[in-house]
Amino acid sequence: MTGTPERRAAFLQEMGIEPLWRSRAAPAAPAAETQALAEPSMPVIEPVDAFGDLSVGAPLAETLETGIAPATVTGQSEVAHMDWMQLKSTVAGCTRCGLCNGRTNTVFGVGDEKAKWLFVGEGPGRNEDQRGEPFVGQAGKLLDNMMLAMGLRRGANAYIANIVKCRPTDETGRDRPPTSAETAACIPYLERQIALIQPSIIVALGKIAAISLLGLDAETPVSKLRGTVHRYADRPLIVTYHPAYLLRNMVDKKKAWADLCLAMATYAGLC
Ligand code: URA
Ligand code: SF4
């Protein structure tokens, strides 16, 4: 088990979260006494919170179409057969879309390459671009705490990746969501990561991750994405709020926890 019960309890308390679920074995167990859900002996949990009709993820900026550089494109089928080393070095030198021009570092992903849990974000921000690692800024700290509350830790039975590997910025240099063209150019890398990792469950952080992985129209009502167990490549996928959104909308942390409880209950059902 990773993370102490005290730290997990502190995270839940900080967010003003009452236990939103109860164990079948021990109804209304206090959060501090919950088991790490990665452990096979844990009780099955039941989310008891009603899911709201609220938007998911960071707000979408205007779509800026970025062309795919044709000459240096690595074929999608080639990517689909790469091993970890080939994949990492291909991403490091990738020029498949215009995001290669502004990057400091590509941000490949981090964690246990045999993880049961995969968390997928949108794309690197400034901090991640500087460090070459996903979710290292404030949103990353919150994600770490969210995972800790689930008994997970980056690098230990969890992998964190993004839809795009290079930082998207607008004309003023601020972070923006990736366009559909950038997503289409980059997603074969994530698909290959998923095929290599073979996670048991995927948590899509925010709307971009959800619609990209599920192949949904950007206009899909977000109220339809949360509170449902979706499927991606024959495994469950749960949608929750992006941590950056949660930092701006503290009130929705409770709902994010309900989403994570759904994810944990789904994972428990797989064991
Ligand atoms: N937001 C994301 O979606 N991914 C990161 O890596 C950092 C912030
Ligand atoms: Fe290549 Fe993805 Fe970076 Fe675009 S975002 S240059 S496809 S690694």
mmCIF file of C-alpha atoms in Angstrom, residues 43-260:
data_model
loop_
_atom_site.group_PDB
_atom_site.id
_atom_site.type_symbol
_atom_site.label_atom_id
_atom_site.label_comp_id
_atom_site.label_asym_id
_atom_site.label_seq_id
_atom_site.Cartn_x
_atom_site.Cartn_y
_atom_site.Cartn_z
ATOM 1 C CA PRO A 43 -13.961 -4.520 0.208
ATOM 2 C CA VAL A 44 -16.116 -3.661 -2.749
ATOM 3 C CA ILE A 45 -17.339 -0.097 -2.469
ATOM 4 C CA GLU A 46 -20.514 1.490 -3.639
ATOM 5 C CA PRO A 47 -20.666 5.127 -4.696
ATOM 6 C CA VAL A 48 -23.643 6.667 -2.963
ATOM 7 C CA ASP A 49 -23.433 10.180 -4.348
ATOM 8 C CA ALA A 50 -25.714 11.217 -7.171
ATOM 9 C CA PHE A 51 -23.715 12.375 -10.162
ATOM 10 C CA GLY A 52 -24.276 15.988 -11.122
ATOM 11 C CA ASP A 53 -24.919 17.587 -14.440
ATOM 12 C CA LEU A 54 -21.751 19.647 -14.519
ATOM 13 C CA SER A 55 -19.138 20.378 -17.107
ATOM 14 C CA VAL A 56 -15.854 18.482 -17.119
ATOM 15 C CA GLY A 57 -12.323 19.671 -17.650
ATOM 16 C CA ALA A 58 -10.559 22.871 -18.504
ATOM 17 C CA PRO A 59 -12.407 25.285 -20.772
ATOM 18 C CA LEU A 60 -11.757 24.775 -24.438
ATOM 19 C CA ALA A 61 -9.903 27.530 -26.236
ATOM 20 C CA GLU A 62 -10.638 28.255 -29.842
ATOM 21 C CA THR A 63 -9.439 25.470 -32.081
ATOM 22 C CA LEU A 64 -6.276 26.398 -33.931
ATOM 23 C CA GLU A 65 -5.655 23.919 -36.693
ATOM 24 C CA THR A 66 -2.017 22.870 -36.915
ATOM 25 C CA GLY A 67 -0.866 20.956 -39.947
ATOM 26 C CA ILE A 68 0.940 17.639 -39.738
ATOM 27 C CA ALA A 69 4.459 17.880 -41.110
ATOM 28 C CA PRO A 70 4.388 15.404 -44.002
ATOM 29 C CA ALA A 71 8.032 14.658 -44.745
ATOM 30 C CA THR A 72 9.055 13.254 -41.368
ATOM 31 C CA VAL A 73 5.887 11.457 -40.383
ATOM 32 C CA THR A 74 6.423 8.149 -38.712
ATOM 33 C CA GLY A 75 3.650 5.869 -39.919
ATOM 34 C CA GLN A 76 0.906 4.973 -37.502
ATOM 35 C CA SER A 77 1.371 1.263 -38.127
ATOM 36 C CA GLU A 78 5.087 1.647 -37.429
ATOM 37 C CA VAL A 79 4.298 3.227 -34.065
ATOM 38 C CA ALA A 80 1.875 0.415 -33.284
ATOM 39 C CA HIS A 81 4.772 -2.070 -33.335
ATOM 40 C CA MET A 82 7.372 -0.140 -31.371
ATOM 41 C CA ASP A 83 8.894 -1.254 -28.095
ATOM 42 C CA TRP A 84 9.352 1.198 -25.217
ATOM 43 C CA MET A 85 12.801 2.342 -26.330
ATOM 44 C CA GLN A 86 11.777 2.949 -29.920
ATOM 45 C CA LEU A 87 8.627 4.731 -28.819
ATOM 46 C CA LYS A 88 10.468 7.012 -26.395
ATOM 47 C CA SER A 89 13.129 7.984 -28.898
ATOM 48 C CA THR A 90 10.555 8.540 -31.658
ATOM 49 C CA VAL A 91 8.515 10.851 -29.441
ATOM 50 C CA ALA A 92 11.672 12.706 -28.357
ATOM 51 C CA GLY A 93 12.408 13.595 -31.982
ATOM 52 C CA CYS A 94 8.849 13.886 -33.244
ATOM 53 C CA THR A 95 7.839 16.577 -35.714
ATOM 54 C CA ARG A 96 4.433 15.213 -36.639
ATOM 55 C CA CYS A 97 2.639 18.403 -35.693
ATOM 56 C CA GLY A 98 3.386 22.077 -35.226
ATOM 57 C CA LEU A 99 3.691 21.732 -31.453
ATOM 58 C CA CYS A 100 7.252 20.514 -31.983
ATOM 59 C CA ASN A 101 8.262 24.104 -32.803
ATOM 60 C CA GLY A 102 7.535 25.589 -29.394
ATOM 61 C CA ARG A 103 8.555 22.800 -27.082
ATOM 62 C CA THR A 104 11.457 22.719 -24.663
ATOM 63 C CA ASN A 105 10.975 19.017 -23.957
ATOM 64 C CA THR A 106 8.575 16.355 -25.092
ATOM 65 C CA VAL A 107 6.596 14.936 -22.173
ATOM 66 C CA PHE A 108 6.356 11.228 -22.762
ATOM 67 C CA GLY A 109 4.696 9.974 -19.584
ATOM 68 C CA VAL A 110 5.802 8.646 -16.242
ATOM 69 C CA GLY A 111 5.186 5.701 -13.972
ATOM 70 C CA ASP A 112 5.107 1.974 -13.708
ATOM 71 C CA GLU A 113 5.197 0.540 -17.224
ATOM 72 C CA LYS A 114 3.099 -2.367 -15.984
ATOM 73 C CA ALA A 115 0.644 -0.177 -14.048
ATOM 74 C CA LYS A 116 -2.927 -1.270 -13.430
ATOM 75 C CA TRP A 117 -4.054 2.349 -13.321
ATOM 76 C CA LEU A 118 -3.531 4.817 -16.164
ATOM 77 C CA PHE A 119 -4.342 8.503 -15.732
ATOM 78 C CA VAL A 120 -4.560 10.532 -18.926
ATOM 79 C CA GLY A 121 -4.386 14.316 -19.039
ATOM 80 C CA GLU A 122 -4.598 16.789 -21.854
ATOM 81 C CA GLY A 123 -1.119 18.059 -22.629
ATOM 82 C CA PRO A 124 1.939 19.561 -20.966
ATOM 83 C CA GLY A 125 1.862 23.046 -19.484
ATOM 84 C CA ARG A 126 4.793 25.349 -18.820
ATOM 85 C CA ASN A 127 6.191 23.374 -15.873
ATOM 86 C CA GLU A 128 5.851 20.057 -17.648
ATOM 87 C CA ASP A 129 7.497 21.446 -20.794
ATOM 88 C CA GLN A 130 10.434 22.611 -18.664
ATOM 89 C CA ARG A 131 10.753 19.342 -16.741
ATOM 90 C CA GLY A 132 9.765 16.823 -19.386
ATOM 91 C CA GLU A 133 7.386 15.136 -16.933
ATOM 92 C CA PRO A 134 3.575 15.242 -16.817
ATOM 93 C CA PHE A 135 1.633 16.933 -14.043
ATOM 94 C CA VAL A 136 4.462 18.537 -12.073
ATOM 95 C CA GLY A 137 2.786 21.918 -11.416
ATOM 96 C CA GLN A 138 -0.042 22.789 -9.026
ATOM 97 C CA ALA A 139 -2.491 20.581 -10.931
ATOM 98 C CA GLY A 140 0.048 17.788 -10.602
ATOM 99 C CA LYS A 141 0.188 18.195 -6.837
ATOM 100 C CA LEU A 142 -3.565 17.854 -6.705
ATOM 101 C CA LEU A 143 -3.433 14.802 -8.963
ATOM 102 C CA ASP A 144 -0.807 13.252 -6.681
ATOM 103 C CA ASN A 145 -3.127 13.856 -3.719
ATOM 104 C CA MET A 146 -6.115 12.447 -5.557
ATOM 105 C CA MET A 147 -4.096 9.320 -6.345
ATOM 106 C CA LEU A 148 -2.841 9.163 -2.778
ATOM 107 C CA ALA A 149 -6.426 9.184 -1.544
ATOM 108 C CA MET A 150 -6.928 6.116 -3.732
ATOM 109 C CA GLY A 151 -3.840 4.413 -2.341
ATOM 110 C CA LEU A 152 -1.877 5.068 -5.531
ATOM 111 C CA ARG A 153 1.357 6.910 -6.176
ATOM 112 C CA ARG A 154 3.011 7.969 -9.413
ATOM 113 C CA GLY A 155 5.624 5.417 -10.247
ATOM 114 C CA ALA A 156 3.954 2.760 -8.068
ATOM 115 C CA ASN A 157 1.156 0.935 -9.839
ATOM 116 C CA ALA A 158 0.083 4.049 -11.721
ATOM 117 C CA TYR A 159 1.138 5.604 -14.998
ATOM 118 C CA ILE A 160 0.449 9.204 -16.031
ATOM 119 C CA ALA A 161 0.381 10.340 -19.641
ATOM 120 C CA ASN A 162 -1.168 13.028 -21.802
ATOM 121 C CA ILE A 163 -3.091 13.119 -25.059
ATOM 122 C CA VAL A 164 -0.356 15.283 -26.653
ATOM 123 C CA LYS A 165 3.328 15.115 -25.763
ATOM 124 C CA CYS A 166 4.266 18.732 -26.529
ATOM 125 C CA ARG A 167 2.975 21.907 -24.893
ATOM 126 C CA PRO A 168 0.250 23.762 -26.793
ATOM 127 C CA THR A 169 0.372 27.553 -26.414
ATOM 128 C CA ASP A 170 -1.633 30.399 -27.913
ATOM 129 C CA GLU A 171 -0.204 33.464 -29.652
ATOM 130 C CA THR A 172 0.372 35.134 -26.280
ATOM 131 C CA GLY A 173 2.349 32.155 -25.002
ATOM 132 C CA ARG A 174 -0.369 30.892 -22.675
ATOM 133 C CA ASP A 175 -1.371 27.261 -22.354
ATOM 134 C CA ARG A 176 -4.265 26.146 -24.513
ATOM 135 C CA PRO A 177 -5.947 22.823 -25.209
ATOM 136 C CA PRO A 178 -4.608 20.840 -28.186
ATOM 137 C CA THR A 179 -6.527 21.082 -31.450
ATOM 138 C CA SER A 180 -8.167 18.054 -32.996
ATOM 139 C CA ALA A 181 -5.380 17.911 -35.616
ATOM 140 C CA GLU A 182 -2.680 17.917 -32.933
ATOM 141 C CA THR A 183 -4.559 15.252 -31.003
ATOM 142 C CA ALA A 184 -4.919 13.106 -34.118
ATOM 143 C CA ALA A 185 -1.200 13.450 -34.874
ATOM 144 C CA CYS A 186 -0.119 12.476 -31.368
ATOM 145 C CA ILE A 187 -2.606 9.900 -30.174
ATOM 146 C CA PRO A 188 -0.928 6.899 -31.843
ATOM 147 C CA TYR A 189 1.856 7.317 -29.263
ATOM 148 C CA LEU A 190 -0.604 7.112 -26.381
ATOM 149 C CA GLU A 191 -2.348 4.187 -28.036
ATOM 150 C CA ARG A 192 0.959 2.362 -28.181
ATOM 151 C CA GLN A 193 1.719 3.246 -24.547
ATOM 152 C CA ILE A 194 -1.641 1.764 -23.567
ATOM 153 C CA ALA A 195 -0.995 -1.370 -25.609
ATOM 154 C CA LEU A 196 2.392 -1.800 -23.901
ATOM 155 C CA ILE A 197 1.177 -1.009 -20.373
ATOM 156 C CA GLN A 198 -2.065 -2.991 -20.596
ATOM 157 C CA PRO A 199 -3.657 -1.094 -17.699
ATOM 158 C CA SER A 200 -6.731 -2.559 -16.021
ATOM 159 C CA ILE A 201 -8.505 0.790 -15.886
ATOM 160 C CA ILE A 202 -8.112 4.262 -17.367
ATOM 161 C CA VAL A 203 -9.060 7.561 -15.743
ATOM 162 C CA ALA A 204 -9.550 10.363 -18.266
ATOM 163 C CA LEU A 205 -8.767 13.705 -16.647
ATOM 164 C CA GLY A 206 -10.989 16.307 -18.265
ATOM 165 C CA LYS A 207 -12.946 16.592 -21.416
ATOM 166 C CA ILE A 208 -10.098 16.582 -23.946
ATOM 167 C CA ALA A 209 -8.749 13.289 -22.646
ATOM 168 C CA ALA A 210 -12.227 11.783 -22.574
ATOM 169 C CA ILE A 211 -13.387 12.808 -26.018
ATOM 170 C CA SER A 212 -10.032 11.973 -27.602
ATOM 171 C CA LEU A 213 -9.870 8.480 -26.142
ATOM 172 C CA LEU A 214 -13.524 7.707 -26.696
ATOM 173 C CA GLY A 215 -13.605 9.205 -30.181
ATOM 174 C CA LEU A 216 -16.518 11.441 -29.252
ATOM 175 C CA ASP A 217 -17.608 14.651 -30.845
ATOM 176 C CA ALA A 218 -16.323 17.736 -29.014
ATOM 177 C CA GLU A 219 -19.935 18.810 -28.633
ATOM 178 C CA THR A 220 -20.792 15.713 -26.596
ATOM 179 C CA PRO A 221 -22.597 16.959 -23.491
ATOM 180 C CA VAL A 222 -20.166 16.539 -20.640
ATOM 181 C CA SER A 223 -22.985 15.529 -18.348
ATOM 182 C CA LYS A 224 -23.004 12.291 -20.353
ATOM 183 C CA LEU A 225 -19.310 11.586 -19.693
ATOM 184 C CA ARG A 226 -19.165 11.493 -15.888
ATOM 185 C CA GLY A 227 -20.800 8.835 -13.784
ATOM 186 C CA THR A 228 -20.616 6.182 -16.493
ATOM 187 C CA VAL A 229 -18.183 3.342 -17.014
ATOM 188 C CA HIS A 230 -17.002 3.780 -20.603
ATOM 189 C CA ARG A 231 -14.841 1.291 -22.495
ATOM 190 C CA TYR A 232 -11.510 1.884 -24.181
ATOM 191 C CA ALA A 233 -9.796 -1.025 -25.946
ATOM 192 C CA ASP A 234 -11.777 -3.531 -23.914
ATOM 193 C CA ARG A 235 -11.088 -1.970 -20.540
ATOM 194 C CA PRO A 236 -13.082 0.416 -18.343
ATOM 195 C CA LEU A 237 -12.543 4.143 -18.654
ATOM 196 C CA ILE A 238 -13.862 6.651 -16.122
ATOM 197 C CA VAL A 239 -14.105 10.378 -16.795
ATOM 198 C CA THR A 240 -13.480 12.951 -14.103
ATOM 199 C CA TYR A 241 -12.601 16.611 -13.834
ATOM 200 C CA HIS A 242 -9.189 17.852 -14.855
ATOM 201 C CA PRO A 243 -7.172 18.759 -11.730
ATOM 202 C CA ALA A 244 -6.516 22.266 -13.152
ATOM 203 C CA TYR A 245 -10.268 22.762 -13.395
ATOM 204 C CA LEU A 246 -10.647 21.559 -9.812
ATOM 205 C CA LEU A 247 -8.101 24.113 -8.625
ATOM 206 C CA ARG A 248 -10.377 26.819 -9.999
ATOM 207 C CA ASN A 249 -13.606 25.132 -8.937
ATOM 208 C CA MET A 250 -13.001 23.726 -5.478
ATOM 209 C CA VAL A 251 -16.657 22.972 -5.004
ATOM 210 C CA ASP A 252 -16.449 20.216 -7.628
ATOM 211 C CA LYS A 253 -13.732 18.274 -5.805
ATOM 212 C CA LYS A 254 -16.464 16.327 -4.094
ATOM 213 C CA LYS A 255 -17.788 15.219 -7.434
ATOM 214 C CA ALA A 256 -14.284 14.298 -8.561
ATOM 215 C CA TRP A 257 -13.999 12.091 -5.501
ATOM 216 C CA ALA A 258 -17.293 10.451 -6.421
ATOM 217 C CA ASP A 259 -15.830 9.757 -9.877
ATOM 218 C CA LEU A 260 -12.725 8.228 -8.326
#
